[in-house]
Coordinates of C-alpha atoms and ligand atoms in Angstrom, one line a residue:
X1 CA -13.1 32.5 23.5
X2 CA -15.0 35.6 22.7
X3 CA -12.0 37.9 23.4
X4 CA -9.9 35.6 21.3
X5 CA -12.3 35.7 18.4
X6 CA -12.4 39.5 18.5
X7 CA -8.6 39.6 18.6
X8 CA -8.3 37.6 15.4
X9 CA -11.1 39.5 13.8
X10 CA -9.1 42.7 14.5
X11 CA -5.8 41.2 13.4
X12 CA -7.2 39.8 10.2
X13 CA -9.2 42.9 9.2
X14 CA -5.9 44.8 9.2
X15 CA -4.6 42.4 6.5
X16 CA -7.6 42.5 4.3
X17 CA -8.6 46.2 4.3
X18 CA -9.8 47.4 1.0
X19 CA -9.6 43.9 -0.4
X20 CA -13.1 43.4 -1.6
X21 CA -12.8 44.3 -5.2
X22 CA -9.2 43.3 -5.9
X23 CA -8.6 41.0 -8.9
X24 CA -5.7 39.1 -10.0
X25 CA -3.8 40.6 -13.0
X26 CA -2.8 37.0 -14.1
X27 CA -6.2 35.6 -13.8
X28 CA -8.7 38.3 -13.6
X29 CA -11.9 36.3 -13.2
X30 CA -13.9 36.7 -9.9
X31 CA -12.9 34.0 -7.5
X32 CA -16.4 32.4 -7.6
X33 CA -15.9 31.9 -11.4
X34 CA -12.3 30.7 -11.2
X35 CA -12.5 28.3 -8.3
X36 CA -15.0 25.8 -9.8
X37 CA -13.0 25.8 -13.0
X38 CA -9.8 25.1 -11.1
X39 CA -11.5 22.3 -9.1
X40 CA -12.6 20.6 -12.3
X41 CA -9.1 21.0 -13.9
X42 CA -7.3 19.9 -10.7
X43 CA -9.4 16.7 -10.6
X44 CA -8.2 15.9 -14.1
X45 CA -4.5 16.7 -13.3
X46 CA -4.8 14.6 -10.2
X47 CA -6.2 11.5 -12.0
X48 CA -3.5 11.9 -14.7
X49 CA -0.8 11.4 -12.1
X50 CA -2.2 8.0 -11.0
X51 CA -1.2 4.8 -12.6
X52 CA 1.3 6.3 -15.1
X53 CA 1.9 4.1 -18.2
X54 CA 5.4 3.2 -17.1
X55 CA 4.3 2.4 -13.5
X56 CA 2.3 -0.2 -11.6
X57 CA -1.5 0.4 -11.6
X58 CA -2.4 2.3 -8.4
X59 CA 1.0 4.0 -8.1
X60 CA 0.9 7.8 -7.8
X61 CA 3.6 10.1 -9.1
X62 CA 4.2 13.1 -6.8
X63 CA 4.7 15.2 -10.0
X64 CA 5.4 14.4 -13.6
X65 CA 8.7 16.2 -13.2
X66 CA 11.5 13.7 -13.8
X67 CA 14.5 16.1 -13.4
X68 CA 15.2 19.4 -11.5
X69 CA 13.5 18.2 -9.3
X70 CA 12.9 14.5 -9.8
X71 CA 9.5 13.8 -8.2
X72 CA 8.8 10.8 -10.4
X73 CA 8.2 8.5 -7.4
X74 CA 5.4 7.0 -5.4
X75 CA 5.7 8.8 -2.0
X76 CA 3.7 6.9 0.6
X77 CA 2.5 10.2 2.2
X78 CA 1.5 12.0 -1.0
X79 CA -0.2 8.9 -2.4
X80 CA -2.2 8.3 0.7
X81 CA -3.4 12.0 0.8
X82 CA -4.3 11.8 -2.9
X83 CA -6.1 8.6 -2.4
X84 CA -8.0 10.1 0.5
X85 CA -9.3 12.6 -2.1
X86 CA -10.1 9.8 -4.5
X87 CA -12.0 8.1 -1.7
X88 CA -14.1 11.3 -1.3
X89 CA -14.8 11.3 -5.1
X90 CA -15.7 7.6 -4.8
X91 CA -18.2 8.4 -2.0
X92 CA -19.8 11.2 -4.0
X93 CA -20.1 9.0 -7.0
X94 CA -21.6 6.3 -4.9
X95 CA -24.2 8.7 -3.5
X96 CA -25.2 9.8 -7.0
X97 CA -25.3 6.4 -8.6
X98 CA -26.0 3.8 -5.9
X99 CA -27.3 1.1 -8.3
X100 CA -25.4 1.3 -11.6
X101 CA -27.4 -0.5 -14.3
X102 CA -24.8 -0.4 -17.0
X103 CA -21.1 -1.5 -16.8
X104 CA -20.2 2.0 -18.0
X105 CA -21.8 3.5 -14.9
X106 CA -19.6 1.5 -12.5
X107 CA -17.8 3.7 -10.0
X108 CA -14.4 4.5 -11.7
X109 CA -12.9 5.6 -8.4
X110 CA -13.5 2.2 -6.9
X111 CA -11.0 0.5 -9.3
X112 CA -8.4 3.2 -8.5
X113 CA -8.7 2.4 -4.8
X114 CA -8.4 -1.3 -5.6
X115 CA -5.3 -0.8 -7.7
X116 CA -3.8 1.4 -5.0
X117 CA -4.5 -1.3 -2.4
X118 CA -2.7 -3.9 -4.5
X119 CA 0.3 -1.6 -5.1
X120 CA 0.5 -0.8 -1.4
X121 CA 0.6 -4.5 -0.5
X122 CA 3.5 -4.9 -3.0
X123 CA 5.3 -1.9 -1.3
X124 CA 4.8 -3.6 2.1
X125 CA 6.4 -6.9 1.1
X126 CA 9.2 -5.3 -0.8
X127 CA 12.6 -5.4 0.9
X128 CA 13.6 -1.8 1.9
X129 CA 16.0 -0.1 4.3
X130 CA 13.3 0.8 6.8
X131 CA 10.4 -1.6 6.1
X132 CA 7.1 0.1 6.3
X133 CA 8.7 3.4 7.3
X134 CA 10.2 3.8 3.8
X135 CA 9.2 7.2 2.4
X136 CA 9.1 6.5 -1.4
X137 CA 9.3 3.8 -4.1
X138 CA 9.9 3.8 -7.8
X139 CA 6.6 3.6 -9.7
X140 CA 7.3 0.0 -10.8
X141 CA 7.3 -0.9 -7.1
X142 CA 11.1 -1.3 -6.7
X143 CA 12.8 0.0 -3.6
X144 CA 14.5 3.4 -3.5
X145 CA 17.7 2.9 -1.5
X146 CA 19.7 6.1 -2.0
X147 CA 20.4 8.4 1.0
X148 CA 17.2 10.0 2.2
X149 CA 15.5 11.1 5.5
X150 CA 14.1 7.8 6.7
X151 CA 12.0 6.3 8.2
X152 CA 9.0 8.6 7.8
X153 CA 6.4 7.1 10.0
X154 CA 3.4 9.3 9.0
X155 CA 3.3 7.3 5.7
X156 CA 1.8 4.0 6.9
X157 CA -0.5 6.0 9.3
X158 CA -1.9 8.1 6.4
X159 CA -2.4 5.0 4.3
X160 CA -4.3 3.2 7.1
X161 CA -6.5 6.3 7.5
X162 CA -7.5 6.3 3.8
X163 CA -7.9 2.6 3.4
X164 CA -9.3 2.0 6.9
X165 CA -12.1 4.4 6.2
X166 CA -12.7 2.8 2.8
X167 CA -12.8 -0.6 4.5
X168 CA -15.5 0.6 6.9
X169 CA -17.5 1.9 3.9
X170 CA -17.1 -1.4 2.0
X171 CA -18.3 -3.3 5.1
X172 CA -21.4 -1.0 5.3
X173 CA -22.1 -1.8 1.6
X174 CA -21.7 -5.5 2.2
X175 CA -18.4 -6.2 0.5
X176 CA -16.8 -8.1 3.3
X177 CA -14.9 -10.5 1.2
X178 CA -12.7 -7.9 -0.4
X179 CA -12.0 -6.3 2.9
X180 CA -11.0 -9.6 4.4
X181 CA -8.8 -10.5 1.4
X182 CA -7.0 -7.2 1.0
X183 CA -7.6 -4.7 3.8
X184 CA -8.1 -6.3 7.2
X185 CA -7.9 -9.9 8.4
X186 CA -7.5 -10.8 12.0
X187 CA -4.2 -12.6 11.9
X188 CA -0.5 -12.1 12.8
X189 CA 1.8 -11.7 11.1
X190 CA -0.5 -9.4 9.1
X191 CA -0.9 -10.0 5.4
X192 CA -3.5 -7.4 4.6
X193 CA -2.7 -3.7 4.0
X194 CA -4.4 -1.9 6.8
X195 CA -3.7 -4.5 9.4
X196 CA 0.0 -4.4 8.5
X197 CA 0.0 -0.6 8.8
X198 CA -1.8 -0.7 12.1
X199 CA 0.7 -3.1 13.6
X200 CA 3.5 -1.0 12.4
X201 CA 2.0 2.3 13.7
X202 CA 1.0 0.8 17.1
X203 CA 4.5 -0.5 17.7
X204 CA 6.5 2.4 16.3
X205 CA 4.8 5.6 17.3
X206 CA 7.0 6.1 20.3
X207 CA 10.1 6.2 18.1
X208 CA 11.4 9.4 16.4
X209 CA 11.1 9.5 12.7
X210 CA 11.6 12.1 9.9
X211 CA 8.9 14.7 9.5
X212 CA 6.5 15.2 6.6
X213 CA 9.1 17.6 5.1
X214 CA 11.7 14.9 5.2
X215 CA 14.2 17.0 7.1
X216 CA 14.0 16.6 10.9
X217 CA 14.4 13.4 13.0
X218 CA 12.3 13.9 16.1
X219 CA 8.8 13.4 17.6
X220 CA 6.3 15.4 15.4
X221 CA 2.9 16.7 16.1
X222 CA 1.9 15.9 12.5
X223 CA 3.0 12.3 12.6
X224 CA 1.4 11.7 16.0
X225 CA -1.9 13.2 14.9
X226 CA -2.2 11.0 11.9
X227 CA -1.0 8.0 13.8
X228 CA -3.7 8.5 16.4
X229 CA -6.4 8.8 13.7
X230 CA -5.2 5.6 12.1
X231 CA -5.4 3.8 15.4
X232 CA -8.9 5.1 16.2
X233 CA -10.2 4.1 12.8
X234 CA -8.2 0.9 13.1
X235 CA -9.9 0.0 16.3
X236 CA -13.4 0.4 14.8
X237 CA -12.3 -1.7 11.9
X238 CA -10.8 -4.4 14.2
X239 CA -14.0 -4.5 16.2
X240 CA -16.0 -5.1 13.0
X241 CA -13.6 -7.7 11.7
X242 CA -13.8 -9.9 14.8
X243 CA -10.4 -8.9 16.2
X244 CA -11.4 -7.5 19.7
X245 CA -8.0 -7.8 21.3
X246 CA -6.4 -5.8 18.5
X247 CA -9.3 -3.2 18.8
X248 CA -8.4 -2.8 22.5
X249 CA -4.7 -2.5 21.8
X250 CA -5.2 0.1 19.1
X251 CA -7.5 2.2 21.3
X252 CA -5.0 2.0 24.2
X253 CA -2.2 3.3 21.9
X254 CA -4.4 6.1 20.6
X255 CA -5.1 7.2 24.2
X256 CA -1.4 7.2 25.0
X257 CA -0.7 9.3 21.8
X258 CA -3.4 11.8 23.1
X259 CA -1.4 12.2 26.3
X260 CA 1.8 12.8 24.3
X261 CA 0.2 15.3 22.0
X262 CA -0.6 17.6 24.9
X263 CA 3.1 18.1 25.4
X264 CA 3.3 20.1 22.1
X265 CA 1.3 23.0 23.4
X266 CA 3.7 25.8 24.5
X267 CA 1.9 28.0 27.0
X268 CA 4.6 30.7 26.9
X269 CA 4.7 31.1 23.1
X270 CA 1.0 30.3 22.7
X271 CA 1.7 27.9 19.9
X272 CA 1.5 24.2 19.2
X273 CA 5.2 23.3 18.6
X274 CA 5.9 21.2 15.5
X275 CA 8.5 18.9 17.0
X276 CA 9.9 17.7 20.3
X277 CA 13.0 15.7 21.3
X278 CA 15.2 16.5 18.3
X279 CA 17.2 13.5 17.4
X280 CA 18.9 14.4 14.1
X281 CA 18.6 16.0 10.7
X282 CA 18.2 19.7 10.0
X283 CA 18.2 21.8 13.1
X284 CA 17.6 25.3 11.8
X285 CA 13.9 25.6 12.8
X286 CA 14.5 27.6 15.9
X287 CA 10.9 29.0 16.0
X288 CA 9.5 25.5 16.1
X289 CA 6.5 27.1 14.3
X290 CA 5.4 25.2 11.2
X291 CA 2.3 25.0 9.0
X292 CA 2.7 21.2 9.5
X293 CA 0.6 21.8 12.7
X294 CA -2.3 22.9 10.7
X295 CA -1.9 20.1 8.2
X296 CA -1.9 17.8 11.2
X297 CA -5.3 19.0 12.2
X298 CA -6.7 18.8 8.7
X299 CA -5.4 15.3 8.1
X300 CA -5.6 14.0 11.7
X301 CA -8.5 15.5 13.6
X302 CA -11.1 13.0 14.6
X303 CA -14.5 13.4 16.3
X304 CA -14.3 13.4 20.0
X305 CA -10.6 13.9 20.2
X306 CA -8.4 16.9 21.1
X307 CA -6.9 19.4 18.5
X308 CA -9.8 20.0 16.2
X309 CA -10.3 23.0 14.0
X310 CA -12.3 24.5 16.9
X311 CA -9.5 24.2 19.4
X312 CA -8.3 27.7 20.4
X313 CA -4.7 26.4 20.5
X314 CA -5.0 25.6 16.8
X315 CA -6.5 29.0 16.1
X316 CA -3.7 30.7 18.0
X317 CA -1.0 28.7 16.1
X318 CA -2.6 29.5 12.8
X319 CA -2.9 33.2 13.6
X320 CA 0.8 33.3 14.5
X321 CA 1.7 31.5 11.3
X322 CA -0.3 34.0 9.2
X323 CA 1.4 37.0 10.8
X324 CA 4.9 35.7 10.4
X325 CA 4.4 34.8 6.8
X326 CA 2.8 38.1 6.1
X327 CA 6.0 39.8 7.0
X328 CA 8.4 37.2 5.6
X329 CA 7.9 37.1 1.8
X330 CA 8.2 40.1 -0.5
X331 CA 5.0 39.1 -2.4
X332 CA 3.1 39.4 0.8
X333 CA 4.7 42.7 1.9
X334 CA 4.2 44.1 -1.6
X335 CA 0.6 43.0 -1.9
X336 CA -0.9 43.5 1.5
X337 CA -4.4 43.9 0.0
X338 CA -4.3 40.1 -0.5
X339 CA -4.3 37.5 2.3
X340 CA -0.7 36.3 2.7
X341 CA 0.7 33.4 0.8
X342 CA 1.8 30.8 3.3
X343 CA 5.0 28.7 3.3
X344 CA 6.2 25.7 5.4
X345 CA 8.1 27.6 8.2
X346 CA 10.1 30.8 8.1
X347 CA 13.6 29.2 8.4
X348 CA 12.9 27.1 5.3
X349 CA 15.5 27.3 2.5
X350 CA 14.2 24.6 0.1
X351 CA 13.3 26.4 -3.1
X352 CA 11.8 23.5 -5.0
X353 CA 14.9 22.5 -6.8
X354 CA 17.7 23.7 -4.6
X355 CA 18.3 25.5 -1.4
X356 CA 18.4 29.2 -2.2
X357 CA 15.6 30.2 0.0
X358 CA 12.1 29.0 1.0
X359 CA 8.9 30.1 -0.7
X360 CA 5.2 30.0 -0.1
X361 CA 3.5 26.8 -1.3
X362 CA 0.1 26.2 -2.8
X363 CA -0.8 23.4 -0.5
X364 CA 0.0 25.3 2.6
X365 CA -1.9 28.5 1.5
X366 CA -4.8 26.3 0.6
X367 CA -4.6 24.6 4.0
X368 CA -5.4 28.0 5.6
X369 CA -8.4 28.4 3.3
X370 CA -9.6 24.9 4.1
X371 CA -9.2 25.6 7.8
X372 CA -11.5 28.6 7.7
X373 CA -14.1 26.8 5.5
X374 CA -14.2 24.0 8.1
X375 CA -14.5 26.6 10.9
X376 CA -17.4 28.2 8.9
X377 CA -19.0 24.7 8.6
X378 CA -18.9 24.0 12.3
X379 CA -19.9 27.4 13.7
X380 CA -23.5 27.8 14.6
X381 CA -23.8 31.5 14.5
X382 CA -24.7 32.8 11.1
X383 CA -22.4 35.9 11.2
X384 CA -19.5 33.8 12.3
X385 CA -20.1 31.4 9.5
X386 CA -20.1 34.2 7.0
X387 CA -17.0 35.7 8.6
X388 CA -14.9 32.5 8.4
X389 CA -16.2 31.7 4.9
X390 CA -15.0 35.2 3.7
X391 CA -11.7 34.6 5.3
X392 CA -11.3 31.3 3.5
X393 CA -12.2 33.0 0.3
X394 CA -9.4 35.6 0.8
X395 CA -6.8 32.8 0.9
X396 CA -8.3 31.3 -2.2
X397 CA -8.0 34.7 -4.0
X398 CA -4.3 34.6 -3.0
X399 CA -3.9 31.2 -4.6
X400 CA -5.8 32.5 -7.7
X401 CA -3.4 35.4 -7.9
X402 CA -0.4 33.1 -8.5
X403 CA -2.2 30.4 -10.4
X404 CA -1.9 29.8 -14.1
X405 CA -4.7 30.6 -16.6
X406 CA -4.5 27.0 -17.8
X407 CA -4.9 25.6 -14.3
X408 CA -1.5 24.0 -13.9
X409 CA -0.2 24.2 -10.3
X410 CA 3.4 23.5 -9.2
X411 CA 4.7 23.1 -5.7
X412 CA 5.8 26.6 -4.8
X413 CA 5.3 30.3 -5.6
X414 CA 8.4 32.4 -6.0
X415 CA 8.6 34.6 -2.9
X416 CA 9.8 37.7 -4.9
X417 CA 8.1 37.4 -8.3
X418 CA 5.0 35.4 -7.5
X419 CA 5.6 33.0 -10.4
X420 CA 5.2 29.2 -10.0
X421 CA 8.3 27.3 -9.2
X422 CA 9.3 23.8 -8.1
X423 CA 7.8 20.5 -9.3
X424 CA 5.1 21.1 -11.9
X425 CA 1.6 19.8 -11.4
X426 CA 2.4 18.5 -7.9
X427 CA -0.4 16.0 -7.3
X428 CA -0.7 17.1 -3.7
X429 CA -1.3 20.8 -4.9
X430 CA -4.2 19.6 -7.0
X431 CA -5.5 17.4 -4.2
X432 CA -5.4 20.4 -1.9
X433 CA -7.7 22.3 -4.3
X434 CA -10.2 19.5 -4.1
X435 CA -10.1 19.1 -0.3
X436 CA -10.5 22.9 0.1
X437 CA -13.5 22.6 -2.3
X438 CA -15.0 19.7 -0.2
X439 CA -14.6 21.9 3.0
X440 CA -16.2 24.8 1.2
X441 CA -19.2 22.6 0.3
X442 CA -19.7 21.3 3.8
X443 CA -22.2 24.0 4.9
Ligands
LIG501 C1 14.6 19.0 1.0 C2 13.3 19.5 1.2 O1 13.2 20.4 2.3 C3 12.4 18.4 1.5 O2 11.1 18.8 1.9 C4 12.3 17.5 0.3 O3 11.4 16.5 0.5 C5 13.7 17.0 -0.1 N1 14.6 18.1 -0.1 C6 13.7 16.3 -1.4 O4 13.3 17.1 -2.5
LIG502 C1 8.7 17.5 -0.6 C2 7.8 17.6 0.6 O1 8.6 18.2 1.6 C3 7.3 16.3 1.0 O2 6.4 16.5 2.0 C4 6.7 15.6 -0.2 O3 6.4 14.3 0.3 C5 7.7 15.5 -1.3 N1 8.2 16.8 -1.7 C6 7.0 14.9 -2.6 O4 5.9 15.7 -3.0

C-alpha cells in the first residue's frame, strides 16, 4: 500500500511540476474563487433542465440542445444521476429548515423528487421496445422507438438507487404513506417505482446490456456496480416495508453480483476491465480501459462492499487512465503544467455531434477530482488528506481552464483547441460540478 502510494505520488508530481501559480487565460480567477461561483451557477442550470415547459413535470432533458446533437430527451441514466444530486440538495435543505413555518419555506426539492417519481412511473408503464431497459423517452413521456443501443440496464438500477435512498429518508421522517403509494409496496406484480425497478434489476443483471456510453453490448463493470448498490439499498427498503422474502432475494442477488465483479480485475494489466463477454455493438475498445470504471465506483460504491475509492485496484486503474489521457490529447501534451483533461476511453471517436475523434469530457475530468476529494475525506493521515485534496484541486483547475466565464458547460472539450463542444449545458456536466463540490465538502 505504502509503496503504491509513493509510486503514484511520484507519478503525479511529474505531471504537476511548477503548477502552483498557473492560471487560466480564459478564466483567470483563482480556483478557490471560481469554483463556488461555478457551483452556484451549475445548480441553476441543472434546475432549469428539469420539468421543461413542453415536457411532463419531473422529466429531465439531457441538454437543451434540440439539434446537432439532439439531446432533448429524458434519458433514464442522466435523469437518475441528476435526481441523485437533487436528493442531496433536498437533504441539505431539510437539515437547514427541518420545521418550515411558512408555505414559502417548504423544501422545493421535495416536489421535484415527487414529480420525477410520477414521471418515472409513467415511463415504467409505457409500452417500449425493451420495457424497463429502455434508455430514453420523449419529455412528454412517449416512447422513443428509433434504432438505438438497447436495453441499457444501468438505468433502472440508478433510478432505484436514487429513489430507494429517498424512500429510506422519507420513512425516517415518518412519511410512510407516500412511500407505500409510490415507491415501495410489497406486492407482485410491482406497481410502485422502486419495487418495479428492483424486480427488473434482480431478474436481469445476468444478461448483457448496452453500456453507459450506449455503444457496447456486454457485461459491464459500471452496470453491475450500480445494480449491486440498487439491490443492497432495495433489501434495506424491503425489510422496512414488510417484505422479508424480497429482502432476502435482493441480498442474495447482490452477493452474486459481488462474485461476478471480481472477474473484472485483470492481474496482468493491473486494471479493472470495463467490459467482459462482448456480445455485440462497437468493438474498437481494445484496451478495455475506460473511465466508466471510476464512474462505477463513484455511483456504485457502498459501505462494506468491495471496490470503494480506497481499493488499490481502483487507484491503479485511475492512475493508468490519467497517464494514457495525458499522452493522448494535444491539449494535455501542450499544457503539461495542468493536470490532464480526461475522456471516456482512448479509442473513442464520438465528437459530441459526429464521429471525427474522441475528446475529453467535463464529467469525466470532474470524476477524477471527485475521486481525490473522496480519498482525502476518508484518509486519516493529515498529510495524505492534504495531498489528495491538492490533487483534486489540480483537476478542478483543468476544468476551469476550459470552462466559460458565464459558467455554461457543454459535454466535451475540443482535444486540440480546448474550446467547449458537443451538447450545450449538459445537465450531467452541471450535476458533476455539484457532486464534486459535495465530495470536497465532506472533510
Ligand atoms: C454515440 C456515442 O458514442 C454515444 O455515447 C452516444 O450516446 C450516442 N452516439 C448518441 O449520441
Ligand atoms: C451520450 C453519453 O454517452 C450517454 O452516457 C448519455 O446518457 C447521453 N449522451 C445523454 O447525455
